[in-house]
PDB file of C-alpha atoms in Angstrom:
ATOM      1  CA  MET A 384       0.194  -0.071  -0.206  1.00 49.00           C
ATOM      2  CA  SER A 385       1.549   3.463  -0.897  1.00 59.00           C
ATOM      3  CA  THR A 386       1.712   6.105   1.188  1.00 73.00           C
ATOM      4  CA  VAL A 387       0.470   9.660  -0.091  1.00 74.00           C
ATOM      5  CA  SER A 388       2.172  12.670   1.007  1.00 85.00           C
ATOM      6  CA  ARG A 389       0.478  15.882   2.776  1.00 86.00           C
ATOM      7  CA  ALA A 390       2.148  18.142   0.294  1.00 84.00           C
ATOM      8  CA  SER A 391       0.331  15.897  -2.644  1.00 81.00           C
ATOM      9  CA  LEU A 392      -3.008  16.037  -1.097  1.00 85.00           C
ATOM     10  CA  ASP A 393      -2.622  19.894  -0.617  1.00 88.00           C
ATOM     11  CA  GLN A 394      -1.654  20.495  -4.120  1.00 86.00           C
ATOM     12  CA  LYS A 395      -4.995  18.179  -5.218  1.00 84.00           C
ATOM     13  CA  LEU A 396      -7.023  20.175  -2.811  1.00 87.00           C
ATOM     14  CA  ALA A 397      -5.906  23.247  -4.429  1.00 88.00           C
ATOM     15  CA  LEU A 398      -6.586  22.335  -7.655  1.00 86.00           C
ATOM     16  CA  ALA A 399     -10.088  20.877  -6.958  1.00 87.00           C
ATOM     17  CA  LYS A 400     -11.034  24.434  -5.368  1.00 91.00           C
ATOM     18  CA  ARG A 401      -9.740  26.281  -8.567  1.00 91.00           C
ATOM     19  CA  CYS A 402     -11.509  24.053 -10.595  1.00 89.00           C
ATOM     20  CA  SER A 403     -15.342  24.415  -9.065  1.00 91.00           C
ATOM     21  CA  GLN A 404     -14.239  28.207  -8.495  1.00 93.00           C
ATOM     22  CA  GLU A 405     -13.661  28.320 -12.715  1.00 93.00           C
ATOM     23  CA  ALA A 406     -16.934  26.001 -12.912  1.00 93.00           C
ATOM     24  CA  THR A 407     -19.063  28.320 -10.693  1.00 94.00           C
ATOM     25  CA  LEU A 408     -17.986  31.403 -12.576  1.00 95.00           C
ATOM     26  CA  ALA A 409     -18.812  29.218 -16.074  1.00 95.00           C
ATOM     27  CA  GLY A 410     -22.157  28.766 -14.552  1.00 95.00           C
ATOM     28  CA  ALA A 411     -22.645  31.919 -13.462  1.00 96.00           C
ATOM     29  CA  LYS A 412     -22.289  33.782 -16.894  1.00 96.00           C
ATOM     30  CA  ALA A 413     -24.357  30.779 -18.674  1.00 96.00           C
ATOM     31  CA  ALA A 414     -27.068  31.695 -15.895  1.00 96.00           C
ATOM     32  CA  ALA A 415     -26.990  35.681 -16.362  1.00 96.00           C
ATOM     33  CA  VAL A 416     -27.151  35.263 -20.260  1.00 96.00           C
ATOM     34  CA  ALA A 417     -29.855  32.537 -20.177  1.00 96.00           C
ATOM     35  CA  THR A 418     -32.196  34.781 -18.069  1.00 96.00           C
ATOM     36  CA  VAL A 419     -31.934  37.388 -20.096  1.00 96.00           C
ATOM     37  CA  ALA A 420     -32.936  35.149 -23.003  1.00 96.00           C
ATOM     38  CA  SER A 421     -35.421  33.782 -21.528  1.00 96.00           C
ATOM     39  CA  ALA A 422     -36.704  36.922 -19.842  1.00 96.00           C
ATOM     40  CA  VAL A 423     -37.498  38.785 -22.579  1.00 96.00           C
ATOM     41  CA  PRO A 424     -39.553  36.458 -24.494  1.00 95.00           C
ATOM     42  CA  THR A 425     -41.439  35.290 -21.654  1.00 95.00           C
ATOM     43  CA  LEU A 426     -42.265  38.843 -20.481  1.00 95.00           C
ATOM     44  CA  ALA A 427     -43.216  40.203 -23.884  1.00 96.00           C
ATOM     45  CA  SER A 428     -45.781  37.021 -24.576  1.00 95.00           C
ATOM     46  CA  VAL A 429     -47.299  37.909 -21.343  1.00 94.00           C
ATOM     47  CA  ARG A 430     -47.700  41.340 -22.391  1.00 95.00           C
ATOM     48  CA  MET A 431     -48.877  40.817 -26.300  1.00 95.00           C
ATOM     49  CA  LEU A 432     -50.480  37.494 -26.034  1.00 94.00           C
ATOM     50  CA  PRO A 433     -54.127  36.774 -25.269  1.00 95.00           C
ATOM     51  CA  TRP A 434     -53.665  33.464 -23.934  1.00 94.00           C
ATOM     52  CA  ALA A 435     -50.697  34.083 -21.979  1.00 93.00           C
ATOM     53  CA  LYS A 436     -51.574  36.972 -20.434  1.00 93.00           C
ATOM     54  CA  ALA A 437     -54.877  34.932 -18.892  1.00 94.00           C
ATOM     55  CA  ASN A 438     -52.867  31.583 -17.871  1.00 94.00           C
ATOM     56  CA  ILE A 439     -49.092  32.661 -16.847  1.00 94.00           C
ATOM     57  CA  ASN A 440     -49.101  34.874 -13.415  1.00 95.00           C
ATOM     58  CA  PRO A 441     -46.007  36.672 -12.452  1.00 94.00           C
ATOM     59  CA  THR A 442     -45.148  33.566  -9.915  1.00 96.00           C
ATOM     60  CA  GLY A 443     -45.604  31.594 -13.275  1.00 95.00           C
ATOM     61  CA  GLN A 444     -43.024  34.007 -15.025  1.00 95.00           C
ATOM     62  CA  ALA A 445     -40.592  34.000 -12.238  1.00 96.00           C
ATOM     63  CA  LEU A 446     -40.777  29.853 -11.922  1.00 96.00           C
ATOM     64  CA  ILE A 447     -40.018  29.851 -16.126  1.00 96.00           C
ATOM     65  CA  ILE A 448     -37.387  32.545 -15.816  1.00 96.00           C
ATOM     66  CA  SER A 449     -35.797  30.668 -12.855  1.00 96.00           C
ATOM     67  CA  THR A 450     -35.835  27.346 -14.059  1.00 96.00           C
ATOM     68  CA  VAL A 451     -33.980  28.295 -17.533  1.00 96.00           C
ATOM     69  CA  ALA A 452     -31.474  29.973 -14.995  1.00 96.00           C
ATOM     70  CA  GLY A 453     -30.478  27.353 -13.057  1.00 96.00           C
ATOM     71  CA  MET A 454     -30.606  25.063 -15.725  1.00 97.00           C
ATOM     72  CA  ALA A 455     -28.206  26.800 -17.760  1.00 96.00           C
ATOM     73  CA  TYR A 456     -26.320  27.205 -14.460  1.00 96.00           C
ATOM     74  CA  PHE A 457     -26.032  23.130 -13.773  1.00 96.00           C
ATOM     75  CA  LEU A 458     -25.122  22.391 -17.336  1.00 96.00           C
ATOM     76  CA  ALA A 459     -22.023  25.178 -17.769  1.00 95.00           C
ATOM     77  CA  ALA A 460     -20.515  24.385 -14.437  1.00 94.00           C
ATOM     78  CA  ASP A 461     -20.834  20.562 -15.168  1.00 94.00           C
ATOM     79  CA  LYS A 462     -19.475  20.755 -18.769  1.00 94.00           C
ATOM     80  CA  LYS A 463     -16.480  22.628 -17.401  1.00 93.00           C
ATOM     81  CA  ILE A 464     -16.096  20.581 -14.251  1.00 92.00           C
ATOM     82  CA  LEU A 465     -15.793  17.288 -16.892  1.00 91.00           C
ATOM     83  CA  LEU A 466     -13.640  19.829 -19.016  1.00 90.00           C
ATOM     84  CA  LEU A 467     -11.518  20.325 -16.300  1.00 89.00           C
ATOM     85  CA  ALA A 468     -10.856  17.077 -14.978  1.00 86.00           C
ATOM     86  CA  ARG A 469     -10.516  15.313 -18.806  1.00 85.00           C
ATOM     87  CA  ARG A 470      -7.477  17.684 -19.073  1.00 84.00           C
ATOM     88  CA  HIS A 471      -6.045  17.049 -15.656  1.00 80.00           C
ATOM     89  CA  SER A 472      -6.143  13.378 -15.429  1.00 80.00           C
ATOM     90  CA  PHE A 473      -4.733  13.415 -19.231  1.00 73.00           C
ATOM     91  CA  GLU A 474      -1.803  15.729 -17.845  1.00 73.00           C
ATOM     92  CA  GLU A 475      -1.216  13.122 -15.012  1.00 74.00           C
ATOM     93  CA  ALA A 476      -1.066  10.046 -16.998  1.00 69.00           C
ATOM     94  CA  PRO A 477       1.572   7.670 -17.911  1.00 71.00           C
ATOM     95  CA  ASP A 478       3.681   8.414 -20.681  1.00 72.00           C
ATOM     96  CA  HIS A 479       2.554   4.999 -22.272  1.00 68.00           C
ATOM     97  CA  LEU A 480      -1.134   6.250 -22.201  1.00 67.00           C
ATOM     98  CA  LYS A 481      -0.560   9.349 -23.858  1.00 67.00           C
ATOM     99  CA  ASN A 482       0.143   8.194 -26.785  1.00 68.00           C
ATOM    100  CA  THR A 483      -3.370   7.134 -28.400  1.00 65.00           C
ATOM    101  CA  SER A 484      -2.327   6.820 -32.106  1.00 63.00           C
ATOM    102  CA  TYR A 485      -2.577   3.317 -33.307  1.00 58.00           C
ATOM    103  CA  GLN A 486       0.515   2.311 -35.650  1.00 57.00           C
ATOM    104  CA  GLY A 487      -0.033  -1.374 -36.472  1.00 55.00           C
ATOM    105  CA  ALA A 488      -1.754  -0.656 -39.935  1.00 54.00           C
ATOM    106  CA  GLY A 489       1.511   1.104 -41.171  1.00 54.00           C
ATOM    107  CA  ARG A 490      -0.337   4.172 -42.267  1.00 57.00           C
ATOM    108  CA  PRO A 491      -1.012   7.202 -40.182  1.00 58.00           C
ATOM    109  CA  HIS A 492      -4.491   7.964 -38.571  1.00 56.00           C
ATOM    110  CA  PRO A 493      -6.031  11.220 -40.023  1.00 59.00           C
ATOM    111  CA  ALA A 494      -5.270  14.583 -37.515  1.00 59.00           C
ATOM    112  CA  PHE A 495      -8.524  14.023 -35.921  1.00 58.00           C
ATOM    113  CA  PHE A 496      -7.810  10.909 -33.719  1.00 57.00           C
ATOM    114  CA  ARG A 497      -4.818  12.358 -32.560  1.00 54.00           C
ATOM    115  CA  PRO A 498      -4.717  13.974 -29.383  1.00 52.00           C
TER     116      PRO A 498
END
């Protein structure tokens, strides 16, 4: 069983904090954009469309807008976390795992197969 040093754990903790902060910022940006993008048509349709004016009260409007903002936050933050995890796991991988190109056929692969 291998032992893990305190410095290694501190380094991993600092990396995790930085990644979570980046993901939070990306989620907040996406939520702000989604709030504006959903508020404008929601509020405009309540003012102009008779069906929406009769059936969507202010609570429903707020629910529509906040649901879109929450979904955008979650999706953007999750996407950023996965991107950073993939990047860091590739950086820490052994060299024999980093070389993902297959050389057995005698011809090089197209560029989109290379990392």
